[in-house]
């Protein structure tokens, strides 16, 4: 108050009161922010518990071997549990009945974790139900961790909490995504790896590749490389994004070689330590075939029955038919889309037809809106900006047209934004392309799980369209944008609940289920 001592008493009192009011306001704002953070953490904790519980609802009841190829995958888990070592791909104990070869030719980090977990648990129990549930629970944990990184990505990509939760729910509670984490497979770890890398690439646009970013990227690449070949396009996308982060197009092409090489060396070293042993093992066992694909094919030729022999069985390529004929004259696209949304058990338990239709229209409308230029909306509605409902911290929602400064700070500028979209498109194209190529050249299998790794970037595109629609609706009338998001989340949760409680659980609870294994061995 020394600076006010020369002023009249009334002025000093007014100034003192103003200062007191500011302090009270700051204290209240801080208390409000702290309360908001506590509520957000509580909501997230409930969300993660709900995700884990949802996965376990599937995992606890479905018959052993009913999910796609679970019996053949579990042969590797059982082998590791029994012998404490990894099997050769052609070991008779792990060969696929009829098809020949085995999943032991492919990366098996998930099976290694499950096998040694069961080896430990067998010290205490031989109950088949408990052992199988424990193996499935490994993937349930992966699914919950995936949900964690999806939520982190949502908070990184959007400031508006309604849009954040819309993206999170769209990804996580797609029925097929929950189902994929409920049985023995490597798809679950692949989904986790994509979620990790996707988060790192978003985060890097704001924070660069710091120590945390480099470590998470390394871990994501390791999980991806050791899980599922169909997800490998994400590794390529990550490498391209990392390189482009250090390339600048100012007066020509400039490259920040020192930080790029230093951080690239660190990431490469960690990844090499994490995956080098596996591909080195393949090279030794399979005469230099580090990915063991040719070794797997040769094994299948020798060990399969005539019907499934790679040299003899029907493929559309051998039949001289085109890819177009396979895609559009066999119902391939419809089955691929529907099983991407919800198709449980051995591809025999669909959900309600209206759910497929609802997702189809939601995705179509949102994707169209996603490509509508935001600048056009800005021009059409007079660059409307209502900061009273958006206080700058990005947590209150409301209508908000981003300034260029904020866009650069949050999204890393136009260059990295464009690079991100291009790389994600490339990843999705590779994932879908590999699935089509496999069906065309190896075995006709239009299964949505083969393209499920593309779920996160696809839902990012869908949510981008929803976000633009949100802005438009909020301009028309404030609550409409929030109502849209709540409606979409309500639809997704209702579709999931119907799929689980009306279609999935009754199918198993009224017929053969996993409970018959209680008190028995795994065999």
mmCIF file of N, CA and C in Angstrom, residues 55-141:
data_model
loop_
_atom_site.group_PDB
_atom_site.id
_atom_site.type_symbol
_atom_site.label_atom_id
_atom_site.label_comp_id
_atom_site.label_asym_id
_atom_site.label_seq_id
_atom_site.Cartn_x
_atom_site.Cartn_y
_atom_site.Cartn_z
ATOM 1 N N UNK A 55 -14.751 -55.335 -21.452
ATOM 2 C CA UNK A 55 -13.928 -56.369 -22.083
ATOM 3 C C UNK A 55 -14.094 -57.698 -21.344
ATOM 4 N N UNK A 56 -14.103 -57.625 -20.008
ATOM 5 C CA UNK A 56 -14.196 -58.852 -19.221
ATOM 6 C C UNK A 56 -15.558 -59.525 -19.377
ATOM 7 N N UNK A 57 -16.604 -58.761 -19.663
ATOM 8 C CA UNK A 57 -17.916 -59.372 -19.934
ATOM 9 C C UNK A 57 -17.834 -60.322 -21.116
ATOM 10 N N UNK A 58 -17.052 -59.951 -22.113
ATOM 11 C CA UNK A 58 -16.826 -60.840 -23.254
ATOM 12 C C UNK A 58 -15.904 -62.002 -22.857
ATOM 13 N N UNK A 59 -14.813 -61.659 -22.178
ATOM 14 C CA UNK A 59 -13.768 -62.642 -21.908
ATOM 15 C C UNK A 59 -14.222 -63.754 -20.965
ATOM 16 N N UNK A 60 -15.149 -63.465 -20.074
ATOM 17 C CA UNK A 60 -15.514 -64.419 -19.030
ATOM 18 C C UNK A 60 -16.512 -65.475 -19.482
ATOM 19 N N UNK A 61 -17.184 -65.277 -20.624
ATOM 20 C CA UNK A 61 -18.258 -66.207 -20.985
ATOM 21 C C UNK A 61 -18.072 -66.920 -22.321
ATOM 22 N N UNK A 62 -17.361 -66.315 -23.283
ATOM 23 C CA UNK A 62 -17.319 -66.923 -24.613
ATOM 24 C C UNK A 62 -16.526 -68.228 -24.601
ATOM 25 N N UNK A 63 -17.039 -69.190 -25.315
ATOM 26 C CA UNK A 63 -16.469 -70.538 -25.342
ATOM 27 C C UNK A 63 -15.025 -70.516 -25.816
ATOM 28 N N UNK A 64 -14.203 -71.352 -25.201
ATOM 29 C CA UNK A 64 -12.805 -71.469 -25.605
ATOM 30 C C UNK A 64 -12.725 -71.860 -27.080
ATOM 31 N N UNK A 65 -12.030 -71.038 -27.854
ATOM 32 C CA UNK A 65 -11.841 -71.340 -29.261
ATOM 33 C C UNK A 65 -12.901 -70.772 -30.174
ATOM 34 N N UNK A 66 -13.974 -70.210 -29.625
ATOM 35 C CA UNK A 66 -15.015 -69.633 -30.479
ATOM 36 C C UNK A 66 -14.526 -68.367 -31.199
ATOM 37 N N UNK A 67 -13.824 -67.463 -30.522
ATOM 38 C CA UNK A 67 -13.292 -66.293 -31.235
ATOM 39 C C UNK A 67 -12.328 -66.733 -32.336
ATOM 40 N N UNK A 68 -12.130 -65.899 -33.344
ATOM 41 C CA UNK A 68 -11.339 -66.297 -34.521
ATOM 42 C C UNK A 68 -9.958 -66.844 -34.181
ATOM 43 N N UNK A 69 -9.738 -68.108 -34.535
ATOM 44 C CA UNK A 69 -8.426 -68.768 -34.437
ATOM 45 C C UNK A 69 -7.869 -68.838 -33.018
ATOM 46 N N UNK A 70 -8.696 -68.712 -31.992
ATOM 47 C CA UNK A 70 -8.141 -68.698 -30.637
ATOM 48 C C UNK A 70 -7.471 -70.018 -30.277
ATOM 49 N N UNK A 71 -8.062 -71.133 -30.682
ATOM 50 C CA UNK A 71 -7.462 -72.429 -30.349
ATOM 51 C C UNK A 71 -6.061 -72.543 -30.936
ATOM 52 N N UNK A 72 -5.900 -72.149 -32.191
ATOM 53 C CA UNK A 72 -4.592 -72.247 -32.838
ATOM 54 C C UNK A 72 -3.583 -71.262 -32.240
ATOM 55 N N UNK A 73 -4.053 -70.109 -31.834
ATOM 56 C CA UNK A 73 -3.164 -69.145 -31.175
ATOM 57 C C UNK A 73 -2.776 -69.642 -29.785
ATOM 58 N N UNK A 74 -3.739 -70.245 -29.099
ATOM 59 C CA UNK A 74 -3.476 -70.693 -27.741
ATOM 60 C C UNK A 74 -2.498 -71.866 -27.706
ATOM 61 N N UNK A 75 -2.332 -72.558 -28.826
ATOM 62 C CA UNK A 75 -1.342 -73.641 -28.883
ATOM 63 C C UNK A 75 0.053 -73.108 -28.546
ATOM 64 N N UNK A 76 0.346 -71.893 -28.991
ATOM 65 C CA UNK A 76 1.666 -71.302 -28.720
ATOM 66 C C UNK A 76 1.774 -70.938 -27.248
ATOM 67 N N UNK A 77 0.701 -70.374 -26.698
ATOM 68 C CA UNK A 77 0.688 -70.046 -25.264
ATOM 69 C C UNK A 77 0.899 -71.311 -24.440
ATOM 70 N N UNK A 78 0.203 -72.378 -24.787
ATOM 71 C CA UNK A 78 0.319 -73.646 -24.054
ATOM 72 C C UNK A 78 1.727 -74.223 -24.173
ATOM 73 N N UNK A 79 2.319 -74.110 -25.361
ATOM 74 C CA UNK A 79 3.680 -74.628 -25.570
ATOM 75 C C UNK A 79 4.671 -73.890 -24.669
ATOM 76 N N UNK A 80 4.579 -72.575 -24.647
ATOM 77 C CA UNK A 80 5.483 -71.779 -23.814
ATOM 78 C C UNK A 80 5.252 -72.080 -22.343
ATOM 79 N N UNK A 81 3.970 -72.231 -21.968
ATOM 80 C CA UNK A 81 3.640 -72.572 -20.587
ATOM 81 C C UNK A 81 4.220 -73.927 -20.205
ATOM 82 N N UNK A 82 4.159 -74.881 -21.111
ATOM 83 C CA UNK A 82 4.593 -76.255 -20.833
ATOM 84 C C UNK A 82 6.105 -76.407 -20.795
ATOM 85 N N UNK A 83 6.799 -75.776 -21.762
ATOM 86 C CA UNK A 83 8.236 -76.015 -21.905
ATOM 87 C C UNK A 83 9.106 -74.838 -21.453
ATOM 88 N N UNK A 84 8.534 -73.654 -21.333
ATOM 89 C CA UNK A 84 9.319 -72.501 -20.917
ATOM 90 C C UNK A 84 10.227 -71.973 -21.999
ATOM 91 N N UNK A 85 9.916 -72.255 -23.265
ATOM 92 C CA UNK A 85 10.705 -71.760 -24.392
ATOM 93 C C UNK A 85 9.785 -71.507 -25.576
ATOM 94 N N UNK A 86 10.297 -70.810 -26.587
ATOM 95 C CA UNK A 86 9.495 -70.486 -27.758
ATOM 96 C C UNK A 86 9.540 -71.634 -28.758
ATOM 97 N N UNK A 87 8.429 -71.915 -29.408
ATOM 98 C CA UNK A 87 8.397 -73.023 -30.366
ATOM 99 C C UNK A 87 8.948 -72.628 -31.735
ATOM 100 N N UNK A 88 9.455 -73.605 -32.452
ATOM 101 C CA UNK A 88 9.748 -73.443 -33.880
ATOM 102 C C UNK A 88 8.409 -73.414 -34.615
ATOM 103 N N UNK A 89 8.337 -72.641 -35.692
ATOM 104 C CA UNK A 89 7.079 -72.514 -36.407
ATOM 105 C C UNK A 89 6.533 -73.823 -36.931
ATOM 106 N N UNK A 90 7.403 -74.810 -37.188
ATOM 107 C CA UNK A 90 6.967 -76.091 -37.742
ATOM 108 C C UNK A 90 6.846 -77.172 -36.684
ATOM 109 N N UNK A 91 6.917 -76.808 -35.413
ATOM 110 C CA UNK A 91 6.775 -77.811 -34.356
ATOM 111 C C UNK A 91 5.379 -78.435 -34.427
ATOM 112 N N UNK A 92 5.287 -79.765 -34.422
ATOM 113 C CA UNK A 92 3.982 -80.427 -34.558
ATOM 114 C C UNK A 92 2.950 -79.995 -33.519
ATOM 115 N N UNK A 93 3.392 -79.593 -32.335
ATOM 116 C CA UNK A 93 2.461 -79.230 -31.262
ATOM 117 C C UNK A 93 1.737 -77.915 -31.521
ATOM 118 N N UNK A 94 2.246 -77.094 -32.430
ATOM 119 C CA UNK A 94 1.614 -75.790 -32.664
ATOM 120 C C UNK A 94 1.047 -75.645 -34.072
ATOM 121 N N UNK A 95 1.151 -76.682 -34.892
ATOM 122 C CA UNK A 95 0.639 -76.591 -36.254
ATOM 123 C C UNK A 95 -0.877 -76.433 -36.274
ATOM 124 N N UNK A 96 -1.374 -75.696 -37.247
ATOM 125 C CA UNK A 96 -2.817 -75.505 -37.423
ATOM 126 C C UNK A 96 -3.402 -76.741 -38.092
ATOM 127 N N UNK A 97 -4.392 -77.319 -37.475
ATOM 128 C CA UNK A 97 -5.013 -78.526 -38.030
ATOM 129 C C UNK A 97 -5.578 -78.238 -39.417
ATOM 130 N N UNK A 98 -5.130 -79.011 -40.374
ATOM 131 C CA UNK A 98 -5.620 -78.864 -41.746
ATOM 132 C C UNK A 98 -4.867 -77.816 -42.531
ATOM 133 N N UNK A 99 -4.733 -76.631 -41.977
ATOM 134 C CA UNK A 99 -4.086 -75.532 -42.701
ATOM 135 C C UNK A 99 -2.571 -75.690 -42.777
ATOM 136 N N UNK A 100 -1.989 -76.402 -41.811
ATOM 137 C CA UNK A 100 -0.544 -76.503 -41.764
ATOM 138 C C UNK A 100 0.081 -75.211 -41.263
ATOM 139 N N UNK A 101 1.415 -75.211 -41.130
ATOM 140 C CA UNK A 101 2.152 -74.063 -40.589
ATOM 141 C C UNK A 101 1.597 -73.698 -39.212
ATOM 142 N N UNK A 102 1.907 -72.507 -38.707
ATOM 143 C CA UNK A 102 1.426 -72.118 -37.378
ATOM 144 C C UNK A 102 1.619 -70.627 -37.185
ATOM 145 N N UNK A 103 1.028 -70.124 -36.110
ATOM 146 C CA UNK A 103 1.202 -68.715 -35.749
ATOM 147 C C UNK A 103 2.559 -68.447 -35.105
ATOM 148 N N UNK A 104 3.334 -69.513 -34.864
ATOM 149 C CA UNK A 104 4.655 -69.332 -34.259
ATOM 150 C C UNK A 104 5.657 -68.729 -35.240
ATOM 151 N N UNK A 105 5.319 -68.677 -36.523
ATOM 152 C CA UNK A 105 6.189 -68.005 -37.485
ATOM 153 C C UNK A 105 6.082 -66.482 -37.351
ATOM 154 N N UNK A 106 4.973 -66.015 -36.790
ATOM 155 C CA UNK A 106 4.715 -64.585 -36.706
ATOM 156 C C UNK A 106 5.102 -64.044 -35.335
ATOM 157 N N UNK A 107 5.283 -62.715 -35.201
ATOM 158 C CA UNK A 107 5.644 -62.138 -33.895
ATOM 159 C C UNK A 107 4.680 -62.589 -32.806
ATOM 160 N N UNK A 108 5.224 -62.880 -31.622
ATOM 161 C CA UNK A 108 4.396 -63.515 -30.588
ATOM 162 C C UNK A 108 4.638 -62.949 -29.191
ATOM 163 N N UNK A 109 4.937 -61.670 -29.079
ATOM 164 C CA UNK A 109 5.199 -61.100 -27.762
ATOM 165 C C UNK A 109 4.009 -61.297 -26.823
ATOM 166 N N UNK A 110 2.796 -61.124 -27.347
ATOM 167 C CA UNK A 110 1.604 -61.358 -26.519
ATOM 168 C C UNK A 110 1.577 -62.780 -25.997
ATOM 169 N N UNK A 111 1.849 -63.757 -26.854
ATOM 170 C CA UNK A 111 1.821 -65.152 -26.436
ATOM 171 C C UNK A 111 2.923 -65.450 -25.418
ATOM 172 N N UNK A 112 4.053 -64.787 -25.558
ATOM 173 C CA UNK A 112 5.148 -64.979 -24.602
ATOM 174 C C UNK A 112 4.708 -64.516 -23.215
ATOM 175 N N UNK A 113 4.105 -63.335 -23.145
ATOM 176 C CA UNK A 113 3.614 -62.827 -21.859
ATOM 177 C C UNK A 113 2.586 -63.777 -21.275
ATOM 178 N N UNK A 114 1.634 -64.203 -22.109
ATOM 179 C CA UNK A 114 0.573 -65.088 -21.627
ATOM 180 C C UNK A 114 1.126 -66.452 -21.225
ATOM 181 N N UNK A 115 2.062 -66.978 -22.001
ATOM 182 C CA UNK A 115 2.624 -68.292 -21.711
ATOM 183 C C UNK A 115 3.355 -68.337 -20.388
ATOM 184 N N UNK A 116 4.200 -67.350 -20.134
ATOM 185 C CA UNK A 116 4.944 -67.348 -18.875
ATOM 186 C C UNK A 116 4.056 -66.974 -17.692
ATOM 187 N N UNK A 117 3.009 -66.184 -17.937
ATOM 188 C CA UNK A 117 2.044 -65.918 -16.879
ATOM 189 C C UNK A 117 1.347 -67.209 -16.467
ATOM 190 N N UNK A 118 0.911 -68.004 -17.439
ATOM 191 C CA UNK A 118 0.251 -69.269 -17.127
ATOM 192 C C UNK A 118 1.225 -70.265 -16.498
ATOM 193 N N UNK A 119 2.466 -70.227 -16.918
ATOM 194 C CA UNK A 119 3.488 -71.108 -16.323
ATOM 195 C C UNK A 119 3.631 -70.811 -14.832
ATOM 196 N N UNK A 120 3.575 -69.527 -14.483
ATOM 197 C CA UNK A 120 3.634 -69.128 -13.082
ATOM 198 C C UNK A 120 2.361 -69.527 -12.349
ATOM 199 N N UNK A 121 1.204 -69.301 -12.966
ATOM 200 C CA UNK A 121 -0.065 -69.584 -12.300
ATOM 201 C C UNK A 121 -0.281 -71.077 -12.077
ATOM 202 N N UNK A 122 0.339 -71.909 -12.904
ATOM 203 C CA UNK A 122 0.184 -73.355 -12.743
ATOM 204 C C UNK A 122 0.854 -73.873 -11.478
ATOM 205 N N UNK A 123 1.657 -73.023 -10.862
ATOM 206 C CA UNK A 123 2.219 -73.393 -9.561
ATOM 207 C C UNK A 123 1.129 -73.435 -8.501
ATOM 208 N N UNK A 124 0.001 -72.768 -8.763
ATOM 209 C CA UNK A 124 -1.057 -72.640 -7.765
ATOM 210 C C UNK A 124 -2.376 -73.292 -8.193
ATOM 211 N N UNK A 125 -2.623 -73.423 -9.487
ATOM 212 C CA UNK A 125 -3.907 -73.973 -9.928
ATOM 213 C C UNK A 125 -3.781 -74.630 -11.296
ATOM 214 N N UNK A 126 -4.644 -75.619 -11.526
ATOM 215 C CA UNK A 126 -4.747 -76.269 -12.829
ATOM 216 C C UNK A 126 -6.120 -76.019 -13.443
ATOM 217 N N UNK A 127 -6.921 -75.164 -12.799
ATOM 218 C CA UNK A 127 -8.271 -74.897 -13.270
ATOM 219 C C UNK A 127 -8.239 -74.245 -14.644
ATOM 220 N N UNK A 128 -8.842 -74.896 -15.633
ATOM 221 C CA UNK A 128 -8.800 -74.402 -17.003
ATOM 222 C C UNK A 128 -9.467 -73.048 -17.172
ATOM 223 N N UNK A 129 -10.556 -72.822 -16.438
ATOM 224 C CA UNK A 129 -11.263 -71.551 -16.545
ATOM 225 C C UNK A 129 -10.367 -70.405 -16.082
ATOM 226 N N UNK A 130 -9.720 -70.582 -14.944
ATOM 227 C CA UNK A 130 -8.868 -69.520 -14.396
ATOM 228 C C UNK A 130 -7.679 -69.258 -15.304
ATOM 229 N N UNK A 131 -7.072 -70.320 -15.834
ATOM 230 C CA UNK A 131 -5.892 -70.152 -16.681
ATOM 231 C C UNK A 131 -6.248 -69.455 -17.998
ATOM 232 N N UNK A 132 -7.346 -69.871 -18.627
ATOM 233 C CA UNK A 132 -7.748 -69.228 -19.882
ATOM 234 C C UNK A 132 -8.142 -67.773 -19.637
ATOM 235 N N UNK A 133 -8.858 -67.522 -18.544
ATOM 236 C CA UNK A 133 -9.260 -66.153 -18.230
ATOM 237 C C UNK A 133 -8.042 -65.280 -17.972
ATOM 238 N N UNK A 134 -7.026 -65.835 -17.329
ATOM 239 C CA UNK A 134 -5.795 -65.072 -17.081
ATOM 240 C C UNK A 134 -5.115 -64.699 -18.393
ATOM 241 N N UNK A 135 -5.089 -65.659 -19.331
ATOM 242 C CA UNK A 135 -4.483 -65.366 -20.634
ATOM 243 C C UNK A 135 -5.269 -64.279 -21.353
ATOM 244 N N UNK A 136 -6.583 -64.380 -21.328
ATOM 245 C CA UNK A 136 -7.411 -63.355 -21.971
ATOM 246 C C UNK A 136 -7.278 -62.002 -21.271
ATOM 247 N N UNK A 137 -7.045 -62.029 -19.968
ATOM 248 C CA UNK A 137 -6.961 -60.784 -19.213
ATOM 249 C C UNK A 137 -5.742 -59.951 -19.627
ATOM 250 N N UNK A 138 -4.710 -60.592 -20.135
ATOM 251 C CA UNK A 138 -3.552 -59.843 -20.655
ATOM 252 C C UNK A 138 -4.018 -58.884 -21.741
ATOM 253 N N UNK A 139 -4.846 -59.382 -22.649
ATOM 254 C CA UNK A 139 -5.373 -58.527 -23.714
ATOM 255 C C UNK A 139 -6.357 -57.495 -23.177
ATOM 256 N N UNK A 140 -7.088 -57.839 -22.110
ATOM 257 C CA UNK A 140 -7.986 -56.867 -21.486
ATOM 258 C C UNK A 140 -7.196 -55.679 -20.948
ATOM 259 N N UNK A 141 -6.032 -55.953 -20.396
ATOM 260 C CA UNK A 141 -5.156 -54.870 -19.925
ATOM 261 C C UNK A 141 -4.667 -54.031 -21.098
#
